[in-house]
């Protein structure tokens, strides 16, 4: 009898121990959180995270979905499940059973949603668009209830340029009419994903959850609704993404999937001294590069709070690629702006761009390669034939060389032997380096550099020349929020001040630019010019589809170029001369071909070149010919 009781106690103990072990296994998240039926790629990899989840196996009994393989990494808290999704699978929910041995332990539901009609054929932004760049924390506070939240250390302080100020998705949503009225057709919003960092989180470039909008900006649904409303108003949404690094408070940093999930992991474990990237972008193309220098550029960290992601790890690579596609589909995006494009391994960037473009062949992605040499920037564009054989699927790049040289030309003193326009002219002449120069994003400034009004030393005439140039030059123009009202930064290079609050975005602001209240005459004039030119630009065939023909600037301090198709023609005249000049019309006979009547879009005046043309001092003219 005693032996029987002892056996019973022992069996009960083993049973309780078994129950405890099963309970110790849980699933905290599955990413991507959902997918879509009818995607071009029929493969999907799920990251499953939970305590000891790798001890479980997975089973799916659903028509059209099957498990190809399950994968375990160093950390038992992760399981990666490779799925095959049939081409004709129907949208709907299915169950994933997780087994302990042969016994079902728990079940999770997963959903394949129906895609929007025409989703795969979506058209990305192009030369017909003008992009409005917004730093959401600094644009407008539309929902004060999300300003300060528990479990987020970075609090609202509008007196601190590097703290959060409270701008959010609701603030952008409230002012879409303003953006549309100005003539913009796309909005590029700086990153909105969660940045649960202890400080300086307002800019959004230290992601702590790749599938979650920062709640201080709003919710995932708020972001999707903003995109939907904007689209209904003829405005596309361009999402700012980062695959090079994340924030050091990202949820996986306390439970890394594998020992090679991030580069130089010893930094995070405080076993190695800090290795910062050397920012030497030319190491990618340098035929004489020292491997040590190349490795430091690619695998060094941006900062101690920004761990460098190891995209050579195939699970990390797949995670980031699927995340980008998920956001395109979920938020109905018109495009992607990819931050720090050249910093990850270049082979991964080819894989990333090609897989995104495979899903959306007519989409557009612009990469940030901050270099002022066209030879370096052009290396990354799709269709470029590089000497080392490297190929890419990246359609567009930010034209930093043009930005640098236009500012130099604007500020240059006009000399006796050469025009100040020479630098920008010769930069455009190097377009032979690009596979598609018409698909470059051109811009006077952005969120990382002094505002254009500051760069031209608050010279309104030079500012107007810049606006006219970027509105009519080949490429896709992008303007930073506040450019339309001459926003400037008094402290050069101060990023916090560069990203100044937009006046009128907060209750109690003395100036409300959204309503045009409190602006001085120069600010009103700048807004009027931008609104006038950009709304005209919406319907200009020559600007959207026209070729570029430009004339070498001479000592008259004029730079003249044309955009033209068979049916439409636009002439841009930029004068830095301090005197009114008579334009030599005969020089342009090859392109004018008798088209001598038009209207100056900026002034509204009728133009008849048969009577000659007096070009005002320090002014721009944009002549749209009949």
PDB file of N, CA, C and O in Angstrom, residues 534-607:
ATOM      1  N   UNK A 534       3.652  75.086 -58.590  1.00  0.00           N
ATOM      2  CA  UNK A 534       3.387  73.656 -58.427  1.00  0.00           C
ATOM      3  C   UNK A 534       2.014  73.263 -58.962  1.00  0.00           C
ATOM      4  O   UNK A 534       1.851  72.163 -59.502  1.00  0.00           O
ATOM      5  N   UNK A 535       1.031  74.132 -58.816  1.00  0.00           N
ATOM      6  CA  UNK A 535      -0.285  73.799 -59.364  1.00  0.00           C
ATOM      7  C   UNK A 535      -0.280  73.853 -60.891  1.00  0.00           C
ATOM      8  O   UNK A 535      -0.959  73.053 -61.548  1.00  0.00           O
ATOM      9  N   UNK A 536       0.487  74.766 -61.458  1.00  0.00           N
ATOM     10  CA  UNK A 536       0.666  74.757 -62.919  1.00  0.00           C
ATOM     11  C   UNK A 536       1.371  73.487 -63.358  1.00  0.00           C
ATOM     12  O   UNK A 536       1.008  72.851 -64.357  1.00  0.00           O
ATOM     13  N   UNK A 537       2.370  73.088 -62.596  1.00  0.00           N
ATOM     14  CA  UNK A 537       3.199  71.933 -62.935  1.00  0.00           C
ATOM     15  C   UNK A 537       2.382  70.640 -63.026  1.00  0.00           C
ATOM     16  O   UNK A 537       2.734  69.728 -63.768  1.00  0.00           O
ATOM     17  N   UNK A 538       1.285  70.557 -62.277  1.00  0.00           N
ATOM     18  CA  UNK A 538       0.458  69.343 -62.269  1.00  0.00           C
ATOM     19  C   UNK A 538      -0.020  68.944 -63.656  1.00  0.00           C
ATOM     20  O   UNK A 538      -0.253  67.757 -63.920  1.00  0.00           O
ATOM     21  N   UNK A 539      -0.172  69.945 -64.538  1.00  0.00           N
ATOM     22  CA  UNK A 539      -0.747  69.672 -65.856  1.00  0.00           C
ATOM     23  C   UNK A 539       0.216  69.951 -67.001  1.00  0.00           C
ATOM     24  O   UNK A 539      -0.210  70.114 -68.150  1.00  0.00           O
ATOM     25  N   UNK A 540       1.510  69.992 -66.701  1.00  0.00           N
ATOM     26  CA  UNK A 540       2.489  70.309 -67.735  1.00  0.00           C
ATOM     27  C   UNK A 540       3.099  69.032 -68.323  1.00  0.00           C
ATOM     28  O   UNK A 540       3.874  68.337 -67.676  1.00  0.00           O
ATOM     29  N   UNK A 541       2.733  68.750 -69.549  1.00  0.00           N
ATOM     30  CA  UNK A 541       3.278  67.574 -70.245  1.00  0.00           C
ATOM     31  C   UNK A 541       4.793  67.679 -70.388  1.00  0.00           C
ATOM     32  O   UNK A 541       5.518  66.688 -70.241  1.00  0.00           O
ATOM     33  N   UNK A 542       5.273  68.869 -70.685  1.00  0.00           N
ATOM     34  CA  UNK A 542       6.707  69.062 -70.900  1.00  0.00           C
ATOM     35  C   UNK A 542       7.501  68.750 -69.636  1.00  0.00           C
ATOM     36  O   UNK A 542       8.600  68.183 -69.699  1.00  0.00           O
ATOM     37  N   UNK A 543       6.963  69.111 -68.485  1.00  0.00           N
ATOM     38  CA  UNK A 543       7.657  68.855 -67.226  1.00  0.00           C
ATOM     39  C   UNK A 543       7.556  67.375 -66.839  1.00  0.00           C
ATOM     40  O   UNK A 543       8.521  66.771 -66.366  1.00  0.00           O
ATOM     41  N   UNK A 544       6.417  66.766 -67.061  1.00  0.00           N
ATOM     42  CA  UNK A 544       6.221  65.364 -66.688  1.00  0.00           C
ATOM     43  C   UNK A 544       7.007  64.410 -67.580  1.00  0.00           C
ATOM     44  O   UNK A 544       7.622  63.456 -67.088  1.00  0.00           O
ATOM     45  N   UNK A 545       6.956  64.675 -68.895  1.00  0.00           N
ATOM     46  CA  UNK A 545       7.499  63.713 -69.854  1.00  0.00           C
ATOM     47  C   UNK A 545       8.566  64.293 -70.770  1.00  0.00           C
ATOM     48  O   UNK A 545       9.119  63.561 -71.604  1.00  0.00           O
ATOM     49  N   UNK A 546       8.820  65.578 -70.667  1.00  0.00           N
ATOM     50  CA  UNK A 546       9.693  66.229 -71.629  1.00  0.00           C
ATOM     51  C   UNK A 546      11.171  65.979 -71.419  1.00  0.00           C
ATOM     52  O   UNK A 546      11.640  65.717 -70.311  1.00  0.00           O
ATOM     53  N   UNK A 547      11.898  66.048 -72.529  1.00  0.00           N
ATOM     54  CA  UNK A 547      13.355  65.965 -72.478  1.00  0.00           C
ATOM     55  C   UNK A 547      13.922  67.308 -72.012  1.00  0.00           C
ATOM     56  O   UNK A 547      13.247  68.332 -72.035  1.00  0.00           O
ATOM     57  N   UNK A 548      15.167  67.272 -71.601  1.00  0.00           N
ATOM     58  CA  UNK A 548      15.866  68.478 -71.143  1.00  0.00           C
ATOM     59  C   UNK A 548      16.852  68.936 -72.213  1.00  0.00           C
ATOM     60  O   UNK A 548      17.578  68.121 -72.787  1.00  0.00           O
ATOM     61  N   UNK A 549      16.842  70.229 -72.466  1.00  0.00           N
ATOM     62  CA  UNK A 549      17.866  70.852 -73.307  1.00  0.00           C
ATOM     63  C   UNK A 549      18.335  72.089 -72.570  1.00  0.00           C
ATOM     64  O   UNK A 549      17.540  72.980 -72.279  1.00  0.00           O
ATOM     65  N   UNK A 550      19.628  72.141 -72.228  1.00  0.00           N
ATOM     66  CA  UNK A 550      20.104  73.329 -71.514  1.00  0.00           C
ATOM     67  C   UNK A 550      21.268  73.962 -72.264  1.00  0.00           C
ATOM     68  O   UNK A 550      21.968  73.321 -73.041  1.00  0.00           O
ATOM     69  N   UNK A 551      21.445  75.265 -72.024  1.00  0.00           N
ATOM     70  CA  UNK A 551      22.449  76.054 -72.729  1.00  0.00           C
ATOM     71  C   UNK A 551      23.537  76.479 -71.747  1.00  0.00           C
ATOM     72  O   UNK A 551      23.240  76.897 -70.623  1.00  0.00           O
ATOM     73  N   UNK A 552      24.760  76.353 -72.203  1.00  0.00           N
ATOM     74  CA  UNK A 552      25.892  76.689 -71.344  1.00  0.00           C
ATOM     75  C   UNK A 552      25.792  78.146 -70.898  1.00  0.00           C
ATOM     76  O   UNK A 552      25.588  79.038 -71.723  1.00  0.00           O
ATOM     77  N   UNK A 553      25.896  78.395 -69.605  1.00  0.00           N
ATOM     78  CA  UNK A 553      25.811  79.783 -69.110  1.00  0.00           C
ATOM     79  C   UNK A 553      27.043  80.575 -69.524  1.00  0.00           C
ATOM     80  O   UNK A 553      28.150  80.042 -69.614  1.00  0.00           O
ATOM     81  N   UNK A 554      26.827  81.822 -69.823  1.00  0.00           N
ATOM     82  CA  UNK A 554      27.948  82.683 -70.193  1.00  0.00           C
ATOM     83  C   UNK A 554      28.099  83.782 -69.147  1.00  0.00           C
ATOM     84  O   UNK A 554      27.485  83.747 -68.079  1.00  0.00           O
ATOM     85  N   UNK A 555      28.891  84.773 -69.439  1.00  0.00           N
ATOM     86  CA  UNK A 555      29.181  85.826 -68.462  1.00  0.00           C
ATOM     87  C   UNK A 555      28.014  86.778 -68.252  1.00  0.00           C
ATOM     88  O   UNK A 555      28.120  87.728 -67.475  1.00  0.00           O
ATOM     89  N   UNK A 556      26.897  86.536 -68.930  1.00  0.00           N
ATOM     90  CA  UNK A 556      25.718  87.379 -68.711  1.00  0.00           C
ATOM     91  C   UNK A 556      24.984  86.982 -67.427  1.00  0.00           C
ATOM     92  O   UNK A 556      23.989  87.612 -67.065  1.00  0.00           O
ATOM     93  N   UNK A 557      25.466  85.920 -66.761  1.00  0.00           N
ATOM     94  CA  UNK A 557      24.883  85.451 -65.494  1.00  0.00           C
ATOM     95  C   UNK A 557      23.496  84.861 -65.682  1.00  0.00           C
ATOM     96  O   UNK A 557      22.679  84.863 -64.761  1.00  0.00           O
ATOM     97  N   UNK A 558      23.232  84.355 -66.889  1.00  0.00           N
ATOM     98  CA  UNK A 558      21.969  83.688 -67.176  1.00  0.00           C
ATOM     99  C   UNK A 558      22.183  82.187 -67.340  1.00  0.00           C
ATOM    100  O   UNK A 558      23.211  81.743 -67.858  1.00  0.00           O
ATOM    101  N   UNK A 559      21.201  81.434 -66.891  1.00  0.00           N
ATOM    102  CA  UNK A 559      21.179  80.000 -67.173  1.00  0.00           C
ATOM    103  C   UNK A 559      19.803  79.716 -67.755  1.00  0.00           C
ATOM    104  O   UNK A 559      18.777  80.003 -67.129  1.00  0.00           O
ATOM    105  N   UNK A 560      19.785  79.133 -68.953  1.00  0.00           N
ATOM    106  CA  UNK A 560      18.536  78.892 -69.666  1.00  0.00           C
ATOM    107  C   UNK A 560      18.437  77.419 -70.028  1.00  0.00           C
ATOM    108  O   UNK A 560      19.390  76.832 -70.552  1.00  0.00           O
ATOM    109  N   UNK A 561      17.266  76.825 -69.748  1.00  0.00           N
ATOM    110  CA  UNK A 561      17.045  75.451 -70.200  1.00  0.00           C
ATOM    111  C   UNK A 561      15.586  75.262 -70.589  1.00  0.00           C
ATOM    112  O   UNK A 561      14.706  76.036 -70.191  1.00  0.00           O
ATOM    113  N   UNK A 562      15.353  74.229 -71.385  1.00  0.00           N
ATOM    114  CA  UNK A 562      14.024  73.905 -71.900  1.00  0.00           C
ATOM    115  C   UNK A 562      13.629  72.495 -71.487  1.00  0.00           C
ATOM    116  O   UNK A 562      14.466  71.600 -71.392  1.00  0.00           O
ATOM    117  N   UNK A 563      12.345  72.294 -71.268  1.00  0.00           N
ATOM    118  CA  UNK A 563      11.748  70.957 -71.184  1.00  0.00           C
ATOM    119  C   UNK A 563      10.755  70.874 -72.340  1.00  0.00           C
ATOM    120  O   UNK A 563       9.932  71.788 -72.521  1.00  0.00           O
ATOM    121  N   UNK A 564      10.797  69.776 -73.098  1.00  0.00           N
ATOM    122  CA  UNK A 564       9.981  69.770 -74.312  1.00  0.00           C
ATOM    123  C   UNK A 564       9.554  68.370 -74.724  1.00  0.00           C
ATOM    124  O   UNK A 564      10.272  67.386 -74.540  1.00  0.00           O
ATOM    125  N   UNK A 565       8.340  68.310 -75.261  1.00  0.00           N
ATOM    126  CA  UNK A 565       7.830  67.148 -75.975  1.00  0.00           C
ATOM    127  C   UNK A 565       7.426  67.637 -77.361  1.00  0.00           C
ATOM    128  O   UNK A 565       7.607  68.815 -77.687  1.00  0.00           O
ATOM    129  N   UNK A 566       6.837  66.763 -78.165  1.00  0.00           N
ATOM    130  CA  UNK A 566       6.381  67.200 -79.483  1.00  0.00           C
ATOM    131  C   UNK A 566       5.278  68.236 -79.375  1.00  0.00           C
ATOM    132  O   UNK A 566       5.112  69.090 -80.251  1.00  0.00           O
ATOM    133  N   UNK A 567       4.506  68.164 -78.295  1.00  0.00           N
ATOM    134  CA  UNK A 567       3.317  69.008 -78.175  1.00  0.00           C
ATOM    135  C   UNK A 567       3.431  70.119 -77.136  1.00  0.00           C
ATOM    136  O   UNK A 567       2.515  70.942 -77.023  1.00  0.00           O
ATOM    137  N   UNK A 568       4.502  70.126 -76.386  1.00  0.00           N
ATOM    138  CA  UNK A 568       4.570  71.086 -75.281  1.00  0.00           C
ATOM    139  C   UNK A 568       6.013  71.532 -75.074  1.00  0.00           C
ATOM    140  O   UNK A 568       6.962  70.763 -75.327  1.00  0.00           O
ATOM    141  N   UNK A 569       6.152  72.766 -74.605  1.00  0.00           N
ATOM    142  CA  UNK A 569       7.492  73.327 -74.450  1.00  0.00           C
ATOM    143  C   UNK A 569       7.492  74.341 -73.315  1.00  0.00           C
ATOM    144  O   UNK A 569       6.594  75.183 -73.218  1.00  0.00           O
ATOM    145  N   UNK A 570       8.509  74.233 -72.441  1.00  0.00           N
ATOM    146  CA  UNK A 570       8.659  75.169 -71.326  1.00  0.00           C
ATOM    147  C   UNK A 570      10.097  75.666 -71.312  1.00  0.00           C
ATOM    148  O   UNK A 570      11.048  74.896 -71.465  1.00  0.00           O
ATOM    149  N   UNK A 571      10.252  76.966 -71.131  1.00  0.00           N
ATOM    150  CA  UNK A 571      11.570  77.614 -71.087  1.00  0.00           C
ATOM    151  C   UNK A 571      11.776  78.213 -69.700  1.00  0.00           C
ATOM    152  O   UNK A 571      10.947  78.997 -69.218  1.00  0.00           O
ATOM    153  N   UNK A 572      12.862  77.837 -69.056  1.00  0.00           N
ATOM    154  CA  UNK A 572      13.199  78.406 -67.749  1.00  0.00           C
ATOM    155  C   UNK A 572      14.408  79.315 -67.900  1.00  0.00           C
ATOM    156  O   UNK A 572      15.443  78.909 -68.450  1.00  0.00           O
ATOM    157  N   UNK A 573      14.271  80.543 -67.418  1.00  0.00           N
ATOM    158  CA  UNK A 573      15.359  81.532 -67.476  1.00  0.00           C
ATOM    159  C   UNK A 573      15.702  81.939 -66.047  1.00  0.00           C
ATOM    160  O   UNK A 573      14.831  82.411 -65.305  1.00  0.00           O
ATOM    161  N   UNK A 574      16.939  81.754 -65.678  1.00  0.00           N
ATOM    162  CA  UNK A 574      17.404  82.098 -64.329  1.00  0.00           C
ATOM    163  C   UNK A 574      18.474  83.173 -64.446  1.00  0.00           C
ATOM    164  O   UNK A 574      19.512  82.961 -65.086  1.00  0.00           O
ATOM    165  N   UNK A 575      18.217  84.321 -63.857  1.00  0.00           N
ATOM    166  CA  UNK A 575      19.158  85.435 -63.958  1.00  0.00           C
ATOM    167  C   UNK A 575      19.708  85.827 -62.594  1.00  0.00           C
ATOM    168  O   UNK A 575      18.947  86.084 -61.660  1.00  0.00           O
ATOM    169  N   UNK A 576      21.036  85.857 -62.512  1.00  0.00           N
ATOM    170  CA  UNK A 576      21.709  86.391 -61.324  1.00  0.00           C
ATOM    171  C   UNK A 576      22.322  87.767 -61.621  1.00  0.00           C
ATOM    172  O   UNK A 576      23.070  88.300 -60.790  1.00  0.00           O
ATOM    173  N   UNK A 577      21.999  88.292 -62.761  1.00  0.00           N
ATOM    174  CA  UNK A 577      22.549  89.592 -63.126  1.00  0.00           C
ATOM    175  C   UNK A 577      21.850  90.694 -62.336  1.00  0.00           C
ATOM    176  O   UNK A 577      20.631  90.655 -62.150  1.00  0.00           O
ATOM    177  N   UNK A 578      22.598  91.659 -61.889  1.00  0.00           N
ATOM    178  CA  UNK A 578      22.026  92.743 -61.082  1.00  0.00           C
ATOM    179  C   UNK A 578      21.318  93.783 -61.944  1.00  0.00           C
ATOM    180  O   UNK A 578      20.711  94.718 -61.418  1.00  0.00           O
ATOM    181  N   UNK A 579      21.416  93.597 -63.267  1.00  0.00           N
ATOM    182  CA  UNK A 579      20.750  94.521 -64.188  1.00  0.00           C
ATOM    183  C   UNK A 579      19.762  93.771 -65.082  1.00  0.00           C
ATOM    184  O   UNK A 579      19.895  92.567 -65.310  1.00  0.00           O
ATOM    185  N   UNK A 580      18.778  94.484 -65.578  1.00  0.00           N
ATOM    186  CA  UNK A 580      17.879  93.916 -66.569  1.00  0.00           C
ATOM    187  C   UNK A 580      18.658  93.663 -67.851  1.00  0.00           C
ATOM    188  O   UNK A 580      19.499  94.478 -68.247  1.00  0.00           O
ATOM    189  N   UNK A 581      18.395  92.514 -68.505  1.00  0.00           N
ATOM    190  CA  UNK A 581      19.152  92.152 -69.703  1.00  0.00           C
ATOM    191  C   UNK A 581      18.219  91.891 -70.864  1.00  0.00           C
ATOM    192  O   UNK A 581      17.078  91.448 -70.697  1.00  0.00           O
ATOM    193  N   UNK A 582      18.734  92.149 -72.075  1.00  0.00           N
ATOM    194  CA  UNK A 582      18.034  91.778 -73.294  1.00  0.00           C
ATOM    195  C   UNK A 582      18.499  90.377 -73.699  1.00  0.00           C
ATOM    196  O   UNK A 582      19.690  90.136 -73.892  1.00  0.00           O
ATOM    197  N   UNK A 583      17.562  89.442 -73.798  1.00  0.00           N
ATOM    198  CA  UNK A 583      17.915  88.059 -74.123  1.00  0.00           C
ATOM    199  C   UNK A 583      18.159  87.914 -75.620  1.00  0.00           C
ATOM    200  O   UNK A 583      17.376  88.414 -76.440  1.00  0.00           O
ATOM    201  N   UNK A 584      19.234  87.225 -75.987  1.00  0.00           N
ATOM    202  CA  UNK A 584      19.547  86.959 -77.383  1.00  0.00           C
ATOM    203  C   UNK A 584      18.704  85.765 -77.836  1.00  0.00           C
ATOM    204  O   UNK A 584      19.085  84.607 -77.667  1.00  0.00           O
ATOM    205  N   UNK A 585      17.543  86.030 -78.429  1.00  0.00           N
ATOM    206  CA  UNK A 585      16.593  84.986 -78.795  1.00  0.00           C
ATOM    207  C   UNK A 585      17.158  84.069 -79.874  1.00  0.00           C
ATOM    208  O   UNK A 585      16.833  82.868 -79.932  1.00  0.00           O
ATOM    209  N   UNK A 586      18.012  84.603 -80.733  1.00  0.00           N
ATOM    210  CA  UNK A 586      18.533  83.809 -81.856  1.00  0.00           C
ATOM    211  C   UNK A 586      19.289  82.575 -81.377  1.00  0.00           C
ATOM    212  O   UNK A 586      19.374  81.578 -82.100  1.00  0.00           O
ATOM    213  N   UNK A 587      19.811  82.639 -80.193  1.00  0.00           N
ATOM    214  CA  UNK A 587      20.584  81.499 -79.658  1.00  0.00           C
ATOM    215  C   UNK A 587      19.705  80.256 -79.476  1.00  0.00           C
ATOM    216  O   UNK A 587      20.207  79.131 -79.474  1.00  0.00           O
ATOM    217  N   UNK A 588      18.411  80.428 -79.354  1.00  0.00           N
ATOM    218  CA  UNK A 588      17.525  79.328 -79.003  1.00  0.00           C
ATOM    219  C   UNK A 588      16.600  78.903 -80.159  1.00  0.00           C
ATOM    220  O   UNK A 588      15.605  78.207 -79.933  1.00  0.00           O
ATOM    221  N   UNK A 589      16.974  79.299 -81.389  1.00  0.00           N
ATOM    222  CA  UNK A 589      16.124  79.004 -82.540  1.00  0.00           C
ATOM    223  C   UNK A 589      15.919  77.511 -82.735  1.00  0.00           C
ATOM    224  O   UNK A 589      14.856  77.074 -83.179  1.00  0.00           O
ATOM    225  N   UNK A 590      16.947  76.694 -82.442  1.00  0.00           N
ATOM    226  CA  UNK A 590      16.850  75.252 -82.681  1.00  0.00           C
ATOM    227  C   UNK A 590      15.724  74.600 -81.889  1.00  0.00           C
ATOM    228  O   UNK A 590      15.152  73.595 -82.309  1.00  0.00           O
ATOM    229  N   UNK A 591      15.400  75.175 -80.736  1.00  0.00           N
ATOM    230  CA  UNK A 591      14.355  74.595 -79.898  1.00  0.00           C
ATOM    231  C   UNK A 591      13.044  75.367 -80.007  1.00  0.00           C
ATOM    232  O   UNK A 591      11.968  74.787 -79.928  1.00  0.00           O
ATOM    233  N   UNK A 592      13.122  76.678 -80.240  1.00  0.00           N
ATOM    234  CA  UNK A 592      11.892  77.480 -80.314  1.00  0.00           C
ATOM    235  C   UNK A 592      11.084  77.152 -81.564  1.00  0.00           C
ATOM    236  O   UNK A 592       9.866  76.979 -81.501  1.00  0.00           O
ATOM    237  N   UNK A 593      11.743  77.069 -82.691  1.00  0.00           N
ATOM    238  CA  UNK A 593      11.103  76.682 -83.949  1.00  0.00           C
ATOM    239  C   UNK A 593       9.795  77.449 -84.200  1.00  0.00           C
ATOM    240  O   UNK A 593       8.768  76.881 -84.565  1.00  0.00           O
ATOM    241  N   UNK A 594       9.850  78.740 -83.974  1.00  0.00           N
ATOM    242  CA  UNK A 594       8.684  79.576 -84.243  1.00  0.00           C
ATOM    243  C   UNK A 594       7.704  79.688 -83.100  1.00  0.00           C
ATOM    244  O   UNK A 594       6.761  80.481 -83.169  1.00  0.00           O
ATOM    245  N   UNK A 595       7.884  78.899 -82.049  1.00  0.00           N
ATOM    246  CA  UNK A 595       7.011  79.026 -80.864  1.00  0.00           C
ATOM    247  C   UNK A 595       7.488  80.216 -80.042  1.00  0.00           C
ATOM    248  O   UNK A 595       8.404  80.097 -79.250  1.00  0.00           O
ATOM    249  N   UNK A 596       6.862  81.352 -80.230  1.00  0.00           N
ATOM    250  CA  UNK A 596       7.362  82.571 -79.614  1.00  0.00           C
ATOM    251  C   UNK A 596       6.394  83.200 -78.625  1.00  0.00           C
ATOM    252  O   UNK A 596       6.734  84.167 -77.957  1.00  0.00           O
ATOM    253  N   UNK A 597       5.197  82.640 -78.521  1.00  0.00           N
ATOM    254  CA  UNK A 597       4.202  83.222 -77.624  1.00  0.00           C
ATOM    255  C   UNK A 597       3.901  82.273 -76.466  1.00  0.00           C
ATOM    256  O   UNK A 597       3.714  81.077 -76.666  1.00  0.00           O
ATOM    257  N   UNK A 598       3.838  82.841 -75.293  1.00  0.00           N
ATOM    258  CA  UNK A 598       3.554  82.028 -74.115  1.00  0.00           C
ATOM    259  C   UNK A 598       3.226  82.911 -72.928  1.00  0.00           C
ATOM    260  O   UNK A 598       2.930  84.104 -73.079  1.00  0.00           O
ATOM    261  N   UNK A 599       3.284  82.324 -71.747  1.00  0.00           N
ATOM    262  CA  UNK A 599       2.992  83.062 -70.528  1.00  0.00           C
ATOM    263  C   UNK A 599       4.042  82.732 -69.485  1.00  0.00           C
ATOM    264  O   UNK A 599       4.479  81.584 -69.363  1.00  0.00           O
ATOM    265  N   UNK A 600       4.478  83.737 -68.768  1.00  0.00           N
ATOM    266  CA  UNK A 600       5.406  83.532 -67.657  1.00  0.00           C
ATOM    267  C   UNK A 600       4.596  83.077 -66.445  1.00  0.00           C
ATOM    268  O   UNK A 600       3.787  83.840 -65.909  1.00  0.00           O
ATOM    269  N   UNK A 601       4.796  81.852 -66.035  1.00  0.00           N
ATOM    270  CA  UNK A 601       4.004  81.259 -64.958  1.00  0.00           C
ATOM    271  C   UNK A 601       4.190  82.011 -63.643  1.00  0.00           C
ATOM    272  O   UNK A 601       3.253  82.137 -62.842  1.00  0.00           O
ATOM    273  N   UNK A 602       5.362  82.538 -63.400  1.00  0.00           N
ATOM    274  CA  UNK A 602       5.640  83.209 -62.122  1.00  0.00           C
ATOM    275  C   UNK A 602       4.930  84.559 -62.033  1.00  0.00           C
ATOM    276  O   UNK A 602       4.257  84.874 -61.046  1.00  0.00           O
ATOM    277  N   UNK A 603       5.054  85.361 -63.066  1.00  0.00           N
ATOM    278  CA  UNK A 603       4.470  86.711 -63.029  1.00  0.00           C
ATOM    279  C   UNK A 603       3.060  86.760 -63.601  1.00  0.00           C
ATOM    280  O   UNK A 603       2.302  87.690 -63.313  1.00  0.00           O
ATOM    281  N   UNK A 604       2.732  85.772 -64.436  1.00  0.00           N
ATOM    282  CA  UNK A 604       1.432  85.774 -65.097  1.00  0.00           C
ATOM    283  C   UNK A 604       1.392  86.613 -66.354  1.00  0.00           C
ATOM    284  O   UNK A 604       0.341  86.728 -67.004  1.00  0.00           O
ATOM    285  N   UNK A 605       2.511  87.191 -66.755  1.00  0.00           N
ATOM    286  CA  UNK A 605       2.546  88.075 -67.911  1.00  0.00           C
ATOM    287  C   UNK A 605       2.610  87.294 -69.216  1.00  0.00           C
ATOM    288  O   UNK A 605       3.247  86.246 -69.299  1.00  0.00           O
ATOM    289  N   UNK A 606       1.953  87.835 -70.259  1.00  0.00           N
ATOM    290  CA  UNK A 606       2.036  87.268 -71.596  1.00  0.00           C
ATOM    291  C   UNK A 606       3.415  87.574 -72.191  1.00  0.00           C
ATOM    292  O   UNK A 606       3.957  88.670 -72.017  1.00  0.00           O
ATOM    293  N   UNK A 607       3.965  86.597 -72.903  1.00  0.00           N
ATOM    294  CA  UNK A 607       5.304  86.749 -73.479  1.00  0.00           C
ATOM    295  C   UNK A 607       5.228  86.567 -74.990  1.00  0.00           C
ATOM    296  O   UNK A 607       4.592  85.631 -75.477  1.00  0.00           O
TER     297      UNK A 607
END
